[in-house]
Coordinates of C-alpha atoms and ligand atoms in Angstrom, one line a residue:
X1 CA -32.0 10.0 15.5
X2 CA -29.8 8.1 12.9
X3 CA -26.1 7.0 12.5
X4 CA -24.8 7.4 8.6
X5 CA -21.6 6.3 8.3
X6 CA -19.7 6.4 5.6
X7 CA -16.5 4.6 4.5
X8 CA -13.2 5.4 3.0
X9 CA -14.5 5.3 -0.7
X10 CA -17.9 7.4 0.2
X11 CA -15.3 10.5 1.1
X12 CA -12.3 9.6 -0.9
X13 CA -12.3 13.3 -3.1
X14 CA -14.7 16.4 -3.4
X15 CA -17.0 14.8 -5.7
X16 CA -17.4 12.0 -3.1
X17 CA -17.7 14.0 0.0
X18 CA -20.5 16.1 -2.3
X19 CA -22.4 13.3 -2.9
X20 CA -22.3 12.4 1.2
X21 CA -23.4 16.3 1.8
X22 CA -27.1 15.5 -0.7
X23 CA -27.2 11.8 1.0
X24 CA -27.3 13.3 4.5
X25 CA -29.3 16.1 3.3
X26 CA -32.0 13.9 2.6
X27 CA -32.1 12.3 5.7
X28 CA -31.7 16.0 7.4
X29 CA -35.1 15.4 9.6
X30 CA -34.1 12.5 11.0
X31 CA -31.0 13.8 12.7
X32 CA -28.4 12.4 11.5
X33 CA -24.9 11.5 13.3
X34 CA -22.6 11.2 10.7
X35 CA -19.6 9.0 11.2
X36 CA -16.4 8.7 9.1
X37 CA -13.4 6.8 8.0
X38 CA -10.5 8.0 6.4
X39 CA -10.1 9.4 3.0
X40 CA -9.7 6.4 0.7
X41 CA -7.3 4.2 1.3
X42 CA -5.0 6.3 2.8
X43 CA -4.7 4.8 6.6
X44 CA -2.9 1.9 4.8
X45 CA -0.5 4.9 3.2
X46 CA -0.1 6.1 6.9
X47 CA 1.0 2.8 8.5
X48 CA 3.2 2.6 5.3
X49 CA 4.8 6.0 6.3
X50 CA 5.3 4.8 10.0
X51 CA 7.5 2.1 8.4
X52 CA 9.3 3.2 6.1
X53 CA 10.1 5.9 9.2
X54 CA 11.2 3.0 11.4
X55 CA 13.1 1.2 8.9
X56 CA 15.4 4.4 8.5
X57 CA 13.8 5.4 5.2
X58 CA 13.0 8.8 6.6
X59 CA 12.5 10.5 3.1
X60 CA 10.1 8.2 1.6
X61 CA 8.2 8.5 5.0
X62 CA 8.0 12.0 4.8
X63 CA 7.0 11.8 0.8
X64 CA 4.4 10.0 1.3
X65 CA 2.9 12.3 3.9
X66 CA 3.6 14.8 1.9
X67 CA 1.7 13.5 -1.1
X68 CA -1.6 12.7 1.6
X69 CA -1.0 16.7 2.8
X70 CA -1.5 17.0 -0.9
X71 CA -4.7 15.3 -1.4
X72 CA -6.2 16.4 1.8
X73 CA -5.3 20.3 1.0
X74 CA -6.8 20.0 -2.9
X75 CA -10.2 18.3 -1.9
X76 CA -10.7 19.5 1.5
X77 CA -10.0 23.0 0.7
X78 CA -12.2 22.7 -2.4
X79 CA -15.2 21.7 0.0
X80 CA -15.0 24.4 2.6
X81 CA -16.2 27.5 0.8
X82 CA -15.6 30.6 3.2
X83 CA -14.5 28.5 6.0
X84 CA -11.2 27.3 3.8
X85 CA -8.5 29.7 5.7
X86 CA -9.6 28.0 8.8
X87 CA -9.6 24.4 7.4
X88 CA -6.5 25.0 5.5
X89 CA -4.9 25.7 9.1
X90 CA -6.1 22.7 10.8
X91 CA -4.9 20.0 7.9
X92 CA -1.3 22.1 8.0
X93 CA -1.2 21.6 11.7
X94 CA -1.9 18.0 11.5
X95 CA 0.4 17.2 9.2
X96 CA 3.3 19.4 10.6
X97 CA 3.0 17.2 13.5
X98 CA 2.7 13.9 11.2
X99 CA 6.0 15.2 9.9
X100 CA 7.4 15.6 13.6
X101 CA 6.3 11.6 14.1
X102 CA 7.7 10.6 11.2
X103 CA 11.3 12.2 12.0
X104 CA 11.1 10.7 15.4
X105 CA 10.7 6.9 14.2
X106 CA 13.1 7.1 11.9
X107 CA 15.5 8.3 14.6
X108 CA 14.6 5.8 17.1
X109 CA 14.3 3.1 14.3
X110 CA 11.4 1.3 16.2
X111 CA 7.6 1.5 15.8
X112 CA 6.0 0.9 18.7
X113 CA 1.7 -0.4 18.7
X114 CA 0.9 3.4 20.3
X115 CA 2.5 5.6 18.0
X116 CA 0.7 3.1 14.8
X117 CA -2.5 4.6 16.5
X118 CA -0.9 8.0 17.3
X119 CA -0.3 8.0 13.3
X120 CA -3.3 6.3 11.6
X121 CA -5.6 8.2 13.6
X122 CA -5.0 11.0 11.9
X123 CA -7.0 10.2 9.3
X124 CA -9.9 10.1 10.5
X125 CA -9.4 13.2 12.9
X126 CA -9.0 14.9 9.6
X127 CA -11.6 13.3 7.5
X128 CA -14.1 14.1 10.1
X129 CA -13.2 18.1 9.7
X130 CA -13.3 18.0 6.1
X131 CA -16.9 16.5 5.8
X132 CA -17.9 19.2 9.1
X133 CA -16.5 22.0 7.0
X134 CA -18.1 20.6 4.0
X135 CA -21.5 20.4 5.3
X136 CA -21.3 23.7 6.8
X137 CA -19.6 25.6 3.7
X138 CA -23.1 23.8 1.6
X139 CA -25.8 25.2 3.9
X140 CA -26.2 22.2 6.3
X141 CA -25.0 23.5 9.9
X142 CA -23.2 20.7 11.1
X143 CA -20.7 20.5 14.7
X144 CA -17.7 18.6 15.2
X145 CA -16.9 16.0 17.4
X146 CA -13.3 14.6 18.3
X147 CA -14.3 10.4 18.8
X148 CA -11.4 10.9 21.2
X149 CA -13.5 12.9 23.7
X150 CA -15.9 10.2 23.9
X151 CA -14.8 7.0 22.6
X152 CA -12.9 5.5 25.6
X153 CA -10.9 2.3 25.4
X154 CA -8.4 0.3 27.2
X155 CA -4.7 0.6 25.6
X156 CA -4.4 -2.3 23.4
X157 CA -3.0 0.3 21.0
X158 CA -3.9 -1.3 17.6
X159 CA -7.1 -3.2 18.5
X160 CA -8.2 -1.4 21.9
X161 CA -11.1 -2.8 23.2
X162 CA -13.9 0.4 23.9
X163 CA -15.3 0.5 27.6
X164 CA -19.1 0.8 26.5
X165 CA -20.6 1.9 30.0
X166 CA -18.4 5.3 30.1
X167 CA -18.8 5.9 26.4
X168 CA -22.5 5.3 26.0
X169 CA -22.1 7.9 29.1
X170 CA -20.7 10.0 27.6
X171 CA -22.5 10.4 23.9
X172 CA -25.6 10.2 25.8
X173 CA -24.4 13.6 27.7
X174 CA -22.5 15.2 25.2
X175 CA -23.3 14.0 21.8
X176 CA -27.0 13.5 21.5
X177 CA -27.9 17.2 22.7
X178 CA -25.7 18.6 19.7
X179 CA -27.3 16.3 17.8
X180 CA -31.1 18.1 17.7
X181 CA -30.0 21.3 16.1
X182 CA -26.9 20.3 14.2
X183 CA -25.2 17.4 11.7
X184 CA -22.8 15.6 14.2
X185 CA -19.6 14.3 12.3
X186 CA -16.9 12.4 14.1
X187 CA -14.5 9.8 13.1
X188 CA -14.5 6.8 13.3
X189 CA -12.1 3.9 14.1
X190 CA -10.6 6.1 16.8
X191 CA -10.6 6.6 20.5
X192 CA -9.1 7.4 23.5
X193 CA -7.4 5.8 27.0
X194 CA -8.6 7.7 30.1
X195 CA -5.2 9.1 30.3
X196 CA -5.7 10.3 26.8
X197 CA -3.7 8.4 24.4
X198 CA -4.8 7.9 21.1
X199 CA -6.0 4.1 20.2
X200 CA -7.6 2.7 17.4
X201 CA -10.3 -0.2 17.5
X202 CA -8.3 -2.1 15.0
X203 CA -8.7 -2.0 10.6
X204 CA -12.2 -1.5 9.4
X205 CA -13.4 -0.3 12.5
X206 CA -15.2 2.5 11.8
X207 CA -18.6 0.2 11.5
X208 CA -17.9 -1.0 14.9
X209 CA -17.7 3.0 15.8
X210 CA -21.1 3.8 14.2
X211 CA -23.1 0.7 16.2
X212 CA -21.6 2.4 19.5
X213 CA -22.4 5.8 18.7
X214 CA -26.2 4.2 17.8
X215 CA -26.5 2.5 21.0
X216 CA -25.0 5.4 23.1
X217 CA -27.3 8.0 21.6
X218 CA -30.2 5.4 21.3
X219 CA -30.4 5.7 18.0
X220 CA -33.0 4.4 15.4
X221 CA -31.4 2.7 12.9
X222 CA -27.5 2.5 11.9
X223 CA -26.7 3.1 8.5
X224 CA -23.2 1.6 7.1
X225 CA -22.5 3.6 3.7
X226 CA -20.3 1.8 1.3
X227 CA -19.2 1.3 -2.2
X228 CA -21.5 -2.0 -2.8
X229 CA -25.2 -2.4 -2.7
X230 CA -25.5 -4.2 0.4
X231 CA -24.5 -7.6 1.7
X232 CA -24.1 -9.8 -1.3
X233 CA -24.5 -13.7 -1.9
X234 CA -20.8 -13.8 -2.4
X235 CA -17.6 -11.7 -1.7
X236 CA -17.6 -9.1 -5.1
X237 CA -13.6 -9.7 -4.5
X238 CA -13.4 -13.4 -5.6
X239 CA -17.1 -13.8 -7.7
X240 CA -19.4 -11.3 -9.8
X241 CA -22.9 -11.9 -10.4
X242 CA -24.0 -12.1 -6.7
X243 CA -27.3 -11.4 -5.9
X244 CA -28.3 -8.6 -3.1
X245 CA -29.6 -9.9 0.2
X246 CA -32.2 -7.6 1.5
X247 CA -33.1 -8.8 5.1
X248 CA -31.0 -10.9 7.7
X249 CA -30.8 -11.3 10.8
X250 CA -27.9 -10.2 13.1
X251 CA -26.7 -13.7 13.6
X252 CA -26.2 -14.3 10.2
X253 CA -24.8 -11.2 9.6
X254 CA -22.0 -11.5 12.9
X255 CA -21.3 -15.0 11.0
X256 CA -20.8 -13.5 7.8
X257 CA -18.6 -11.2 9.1
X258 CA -16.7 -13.3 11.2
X259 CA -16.0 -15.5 8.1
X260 CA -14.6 -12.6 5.8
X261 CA -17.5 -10.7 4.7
X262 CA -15.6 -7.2 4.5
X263 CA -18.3 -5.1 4.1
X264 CA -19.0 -5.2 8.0
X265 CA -16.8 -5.4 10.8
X266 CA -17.4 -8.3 13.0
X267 CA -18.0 -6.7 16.1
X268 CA -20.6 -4.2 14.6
X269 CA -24.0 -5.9 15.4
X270 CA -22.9 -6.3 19.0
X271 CA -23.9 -3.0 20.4
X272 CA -27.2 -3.0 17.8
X273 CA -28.5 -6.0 19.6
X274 CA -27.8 -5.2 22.8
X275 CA -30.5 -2.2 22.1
X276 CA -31.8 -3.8 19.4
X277 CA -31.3 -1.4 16.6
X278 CA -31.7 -2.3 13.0
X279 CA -28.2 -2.0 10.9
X280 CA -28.8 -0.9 7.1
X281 CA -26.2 -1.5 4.9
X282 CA -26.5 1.0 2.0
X283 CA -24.6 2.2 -1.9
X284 CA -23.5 5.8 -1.1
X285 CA -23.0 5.4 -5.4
X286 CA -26.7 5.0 -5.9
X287 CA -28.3 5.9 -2.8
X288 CA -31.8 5.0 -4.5
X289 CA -31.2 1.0 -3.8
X290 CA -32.8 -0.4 -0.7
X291 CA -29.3 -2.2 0.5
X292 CA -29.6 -4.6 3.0
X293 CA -31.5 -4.3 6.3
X294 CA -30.0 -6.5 9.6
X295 CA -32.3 -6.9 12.4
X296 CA -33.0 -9.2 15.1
X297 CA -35.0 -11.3 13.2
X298 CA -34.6 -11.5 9.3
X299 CA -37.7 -11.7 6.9
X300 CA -38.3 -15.8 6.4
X301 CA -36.6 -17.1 3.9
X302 CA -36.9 -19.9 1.4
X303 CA -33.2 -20.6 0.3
X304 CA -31.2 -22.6 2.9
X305 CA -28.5 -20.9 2.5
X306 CA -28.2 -16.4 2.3
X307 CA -24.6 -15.8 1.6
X308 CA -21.4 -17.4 1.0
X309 CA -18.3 -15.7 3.0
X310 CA -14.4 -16.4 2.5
X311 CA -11.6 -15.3 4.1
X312 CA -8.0 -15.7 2.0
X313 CA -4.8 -16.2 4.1
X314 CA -5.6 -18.6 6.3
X315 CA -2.7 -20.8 7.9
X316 CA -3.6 -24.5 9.1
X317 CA -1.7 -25.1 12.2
X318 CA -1.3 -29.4 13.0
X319 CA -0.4 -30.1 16.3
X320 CA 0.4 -33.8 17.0
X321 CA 0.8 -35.1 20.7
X322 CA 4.1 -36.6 21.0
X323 CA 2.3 -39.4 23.2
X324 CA 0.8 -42.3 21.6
X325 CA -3.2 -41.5 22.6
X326 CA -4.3 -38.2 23.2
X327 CA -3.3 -37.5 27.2
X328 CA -5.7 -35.6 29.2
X329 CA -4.8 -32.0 29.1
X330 CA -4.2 -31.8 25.7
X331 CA -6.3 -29.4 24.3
X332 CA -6.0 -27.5 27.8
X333 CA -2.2 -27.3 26.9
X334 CA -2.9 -25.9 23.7
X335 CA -5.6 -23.1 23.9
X336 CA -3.7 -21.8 27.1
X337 CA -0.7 -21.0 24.3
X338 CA -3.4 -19.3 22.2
X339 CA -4.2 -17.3 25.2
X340 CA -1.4 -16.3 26.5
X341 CA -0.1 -14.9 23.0
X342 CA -3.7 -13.5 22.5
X343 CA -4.4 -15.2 19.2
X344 CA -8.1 -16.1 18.6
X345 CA -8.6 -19.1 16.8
X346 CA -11.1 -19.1 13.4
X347 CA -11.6 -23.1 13.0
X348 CA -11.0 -26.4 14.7
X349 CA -10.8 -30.2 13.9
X350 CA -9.7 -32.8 16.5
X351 CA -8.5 -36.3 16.0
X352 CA -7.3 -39.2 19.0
X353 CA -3.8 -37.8 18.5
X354 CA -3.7 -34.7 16.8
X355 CA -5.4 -30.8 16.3
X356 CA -5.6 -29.1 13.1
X357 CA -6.6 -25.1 13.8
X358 CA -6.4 -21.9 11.7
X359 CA -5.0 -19.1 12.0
X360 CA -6.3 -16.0 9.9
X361 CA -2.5 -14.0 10.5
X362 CA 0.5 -15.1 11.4
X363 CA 1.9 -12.2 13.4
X364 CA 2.4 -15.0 16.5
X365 CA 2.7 -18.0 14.7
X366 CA 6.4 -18.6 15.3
X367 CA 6.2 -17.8 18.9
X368 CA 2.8 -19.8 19.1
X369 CA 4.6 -22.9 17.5
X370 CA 7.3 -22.8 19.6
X371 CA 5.9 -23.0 22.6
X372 CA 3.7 -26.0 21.3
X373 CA 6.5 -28.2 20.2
X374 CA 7.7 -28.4 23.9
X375 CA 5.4 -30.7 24.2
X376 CA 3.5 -31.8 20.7
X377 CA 5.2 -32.0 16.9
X378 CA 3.5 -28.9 15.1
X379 CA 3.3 -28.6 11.2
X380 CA 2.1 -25.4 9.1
X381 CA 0.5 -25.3 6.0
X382 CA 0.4 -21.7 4.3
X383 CA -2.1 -20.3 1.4
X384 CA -5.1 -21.6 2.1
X385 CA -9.2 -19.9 2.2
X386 CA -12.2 -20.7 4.5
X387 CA -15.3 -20.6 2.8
X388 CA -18.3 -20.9 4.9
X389 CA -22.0 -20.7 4.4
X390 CA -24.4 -19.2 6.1
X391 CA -27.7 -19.3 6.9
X392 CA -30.7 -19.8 10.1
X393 CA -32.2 -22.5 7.4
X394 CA -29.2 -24.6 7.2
X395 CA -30.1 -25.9 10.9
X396 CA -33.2 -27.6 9.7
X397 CA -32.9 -28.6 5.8
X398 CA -31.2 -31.7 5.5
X399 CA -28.9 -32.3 2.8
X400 CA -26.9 -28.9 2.6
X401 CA -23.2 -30.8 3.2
X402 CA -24.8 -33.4 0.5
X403 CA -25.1 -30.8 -2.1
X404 CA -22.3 -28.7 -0.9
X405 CA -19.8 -31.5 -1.2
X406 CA -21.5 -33.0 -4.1
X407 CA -20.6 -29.5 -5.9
X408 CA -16.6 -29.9 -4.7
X409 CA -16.1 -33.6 -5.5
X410 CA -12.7 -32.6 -7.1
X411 CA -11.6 -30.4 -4.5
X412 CA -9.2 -31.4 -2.4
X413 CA -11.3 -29.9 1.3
X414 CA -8.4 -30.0 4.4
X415 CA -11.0 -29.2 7.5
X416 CA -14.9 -29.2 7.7
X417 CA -16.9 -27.6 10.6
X418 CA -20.0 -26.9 11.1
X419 CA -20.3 -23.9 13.8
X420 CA -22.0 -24.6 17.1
X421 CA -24.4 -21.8 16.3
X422 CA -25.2 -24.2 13.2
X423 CA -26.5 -20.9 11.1
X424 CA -23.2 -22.1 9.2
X425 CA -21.4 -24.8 7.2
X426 CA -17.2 -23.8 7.2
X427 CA -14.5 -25.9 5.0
X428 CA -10.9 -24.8 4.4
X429 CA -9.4 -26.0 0.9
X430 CA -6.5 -24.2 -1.1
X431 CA -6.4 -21.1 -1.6
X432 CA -5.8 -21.8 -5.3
X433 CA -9.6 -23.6 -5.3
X434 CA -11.5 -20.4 -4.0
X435 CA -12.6 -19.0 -7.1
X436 CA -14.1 -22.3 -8.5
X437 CA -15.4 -23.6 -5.2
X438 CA -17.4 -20.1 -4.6
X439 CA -18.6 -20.2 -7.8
X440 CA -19.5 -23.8 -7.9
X441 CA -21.1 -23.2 -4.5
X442 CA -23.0 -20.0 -5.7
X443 CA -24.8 -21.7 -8.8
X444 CA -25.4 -24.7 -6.5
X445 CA -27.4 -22.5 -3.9
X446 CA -28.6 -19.2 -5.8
X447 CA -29.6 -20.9 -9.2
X448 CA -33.3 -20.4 -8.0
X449 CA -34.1 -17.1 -5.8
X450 CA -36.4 -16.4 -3.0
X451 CA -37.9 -12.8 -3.9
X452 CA -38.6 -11.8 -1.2
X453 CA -35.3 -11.7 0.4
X454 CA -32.9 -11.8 -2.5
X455 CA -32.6 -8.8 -5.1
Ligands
LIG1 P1 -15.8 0.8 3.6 O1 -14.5 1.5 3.3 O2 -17.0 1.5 3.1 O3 -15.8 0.4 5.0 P2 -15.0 -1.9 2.9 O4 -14.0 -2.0 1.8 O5 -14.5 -2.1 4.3 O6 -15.8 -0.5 2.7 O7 -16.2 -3.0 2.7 C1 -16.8 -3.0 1.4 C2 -16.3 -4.2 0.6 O8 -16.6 -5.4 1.2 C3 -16.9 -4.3 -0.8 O9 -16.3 -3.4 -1.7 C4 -16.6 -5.8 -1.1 O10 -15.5 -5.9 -1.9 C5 -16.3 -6.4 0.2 N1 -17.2 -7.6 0.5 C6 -16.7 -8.8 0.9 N2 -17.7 -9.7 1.1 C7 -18.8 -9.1 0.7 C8 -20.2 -9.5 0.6 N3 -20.6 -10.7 0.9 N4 -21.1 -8.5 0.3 C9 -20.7 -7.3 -0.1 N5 -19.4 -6.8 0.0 C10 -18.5 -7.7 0.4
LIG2 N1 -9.7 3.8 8.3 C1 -9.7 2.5 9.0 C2 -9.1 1.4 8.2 O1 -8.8 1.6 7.0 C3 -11.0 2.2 9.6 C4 -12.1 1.9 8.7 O2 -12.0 2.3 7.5 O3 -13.1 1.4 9.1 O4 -9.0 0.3 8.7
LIG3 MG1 -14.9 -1.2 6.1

């Protein structure tokens, strides 16, 4: 048994969703679970509905759900074939009640973390029932699953945080029997409190749904569909030209992630180690390429360094202690106002007086500072990028920081760390400075290729 899951660009119109139906076909004998995001990029149209809604604009909330009934109604009814009368119902009903929601925000003018999830799971409750009726209409019997049934989380509505025993329970019981006579297709992204309210496991995490669904039906291999040809030596976003990386190991890949590498949510490879289940990353726009395989341990490789990672937003937070020295209890002071607002820090550099840290969003930075200058003077600097390298060789090849420093003598670099994993070697600069430093970076470690691990 396989997971497939594909990602909002794999089933973004008809043409998409008909190149998923001769993917999965393909893979037909090896029983596939399919697992899928939302159309395109329409969950960020849905939060943008939800508010607008709360903000009073109740008309351009309901416009813009009426233009995603729109796009939902042309390609989904264009996929189902005989079974369109009954699909056609289904998306209706969905977004009748989306319309209900959206009157109800703008009413109350507030827009609470459970009715964001109540509203951008809908997308992938009805991506999953177009692709079902699509495989179904093309000849390939395929059952539906709501995630909700089985995917159970606490209610941190927004980022809910999955309860793995029950749900491996569960899709042991309930999903892997359908799966040996029929396609399975459920969404993913979404789940469900045990008193049945609708969460979410917070943006892009669909992946982290398809490693669950692996290690709950003990599946072979998880397969991560996307629109690039696998994990690349360097973000597509901010430089071109990087090279495909065809094996790496689940540490390096958690690491990459961690440090911006879109293409995979962070939490993804947790559940595949755990059972130790291989993660492919593949091109559902030329299936033919080989992609990227992630398994416990990665094929040995000659480069120090496999990828290059960034992550753009990133705010440096100072805090100074308002005592001369740094007083005991410092850093204890600190990371329990981190806690308490629930904020994960990405970096950290200490000095005898002061703590730089960074923050990847701000959604608690004012509260966060507040709370720190009771007892420490706090300074934020906006607009800047970590860019980290990774790689298991970087432990034992002396000279990486040499060279990588070497490469940015002109850059102006604000914190340096070097991970206690030490598979990687992070620096914040200027946001402004990201293209060149990547690229700089990239010709400095990729000029010269090891083939058997980079395409
Ligand atoms: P999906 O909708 O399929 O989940 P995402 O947009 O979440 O797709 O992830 C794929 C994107 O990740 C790519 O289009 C690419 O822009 C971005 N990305 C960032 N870093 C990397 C990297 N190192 N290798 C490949 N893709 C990356
Ligand atoms: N649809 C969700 C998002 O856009 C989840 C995902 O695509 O993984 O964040
Ligand atoms: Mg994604």
């Amino acid at each position: 048994m396989i997971i497939m899951k594909f990602g909002g660009t794999s089933v973004e119109s008809k043409q998409a969703v008909e190149s998923v139906t001769a993917i999965v076909r393909t893979y037909q004998s090896r029983r596939p679970i399919v697992v899928v995001s939302a159309m395109g990029k329409t969950t960020n149209k849905r939060l943008q509905a939800a508010q607008e809604a709360s903000a009073g604009r109740r008309e351009q909330a309901l416009a813009i759900i009426d233009e995603l009934r729109g796009q939902h109604l042309t390609h989904g009814l264009a996929l189902a074939g005989s079974f369109s009368a009954d699909l056609d119902r289904y998306i209706r009903t969905h977004f009748e009640w989306l319309d209900e929601l959206v009157k109800g925000l703008a009413v109350v003018g507030e827009l609470s973390p459970r009715s964001t999830d109540a509203i951008a799971s809908v997308g992938e409750r009805l991506s999953s029932l177009v692709v079902s009726f699509a495989f179904n209409a093309a000849g390939l019997p395929s059952k539906h699953v709501d995630s909700r049934s089985v995917m159970l989380t606490d209610d941190r509505f927004t980022h809910a945080t999955p309860l793995l025993d029950e749900t491996y329970a569960l899709l042991a019981e309930n999903v892997r029997p359908l799966a040996e006579t029929a396609v399975v297709v459920m969404g993913g992204f979404i789940g469900s409190t045990k008193d049945g309210h609708t969460t979410t496991l917070g943006r892009g995490g669909s992946d982290y749904s398809a490693s669950i669904i692996g290690a709950g039906v003990d599946a072979d291999e998880i397969q991560i569909w996307t629109d690039v040809d696998g994990m690349l030596t360097a973000d597509p976003r901010v430089v071109s030209g990087g090279h495909r990386v065809k094996s790496i190991s689940f540490a390096e890949a958690a690491e990459m992630a961690y440090f911006g590498a879109k293409v995979l949510h962070p939490a993804t490879v947790l559940p595949a180690v755990e059972k130790d289940i291989p993660v492919v990353i593949l091109n559902s726009r030329r299936p033919e390429v080989e992609g990227t395989r992630i398994t416990s341990k990665a094929v040995p490789c000659k480069n120090p360094v496999k990828s290059i990672s960034c992550k753009r937003g990133v705010t440096i937070l100072n805090v100074r202690s308002t005592r001369m020295l740094m007083a005991h209890g410092f850093l204890r002071r600190i990371f329990e106002v981190f806690d308490r607002s629930g904020t994960s820090v990405d970096m950290l550099a200490t000095s005898e007086v002061s703590v730089s840290l960074t923050l990847d969003h701000e959604e608690a930075l004012e509260a966060i500072s507040e709370e720190l200058r009771q007892f420490a003077e706090v300074t934020v600097e906006r607009d800047h990028a970590i860019v980290c390298l990774v790689g298991e060789n970087i432990r034992h090849t002396p000279g990486i920081a040499g060279r990588a420093f070497q490469v940015l003598s002109n850059i102006n670099v604000r914190m340096i760390s070097q991970g206690a994993s030490v598979l990687n070697l992070g620096f914040v600069i200027a946001d402004s400075d990201l293209e060149t430093v990547v690229s700089a970076l990239h010709t400095e470690f990729f000029s010269e290729l090891d083939p058997e691990v980079f395409a």
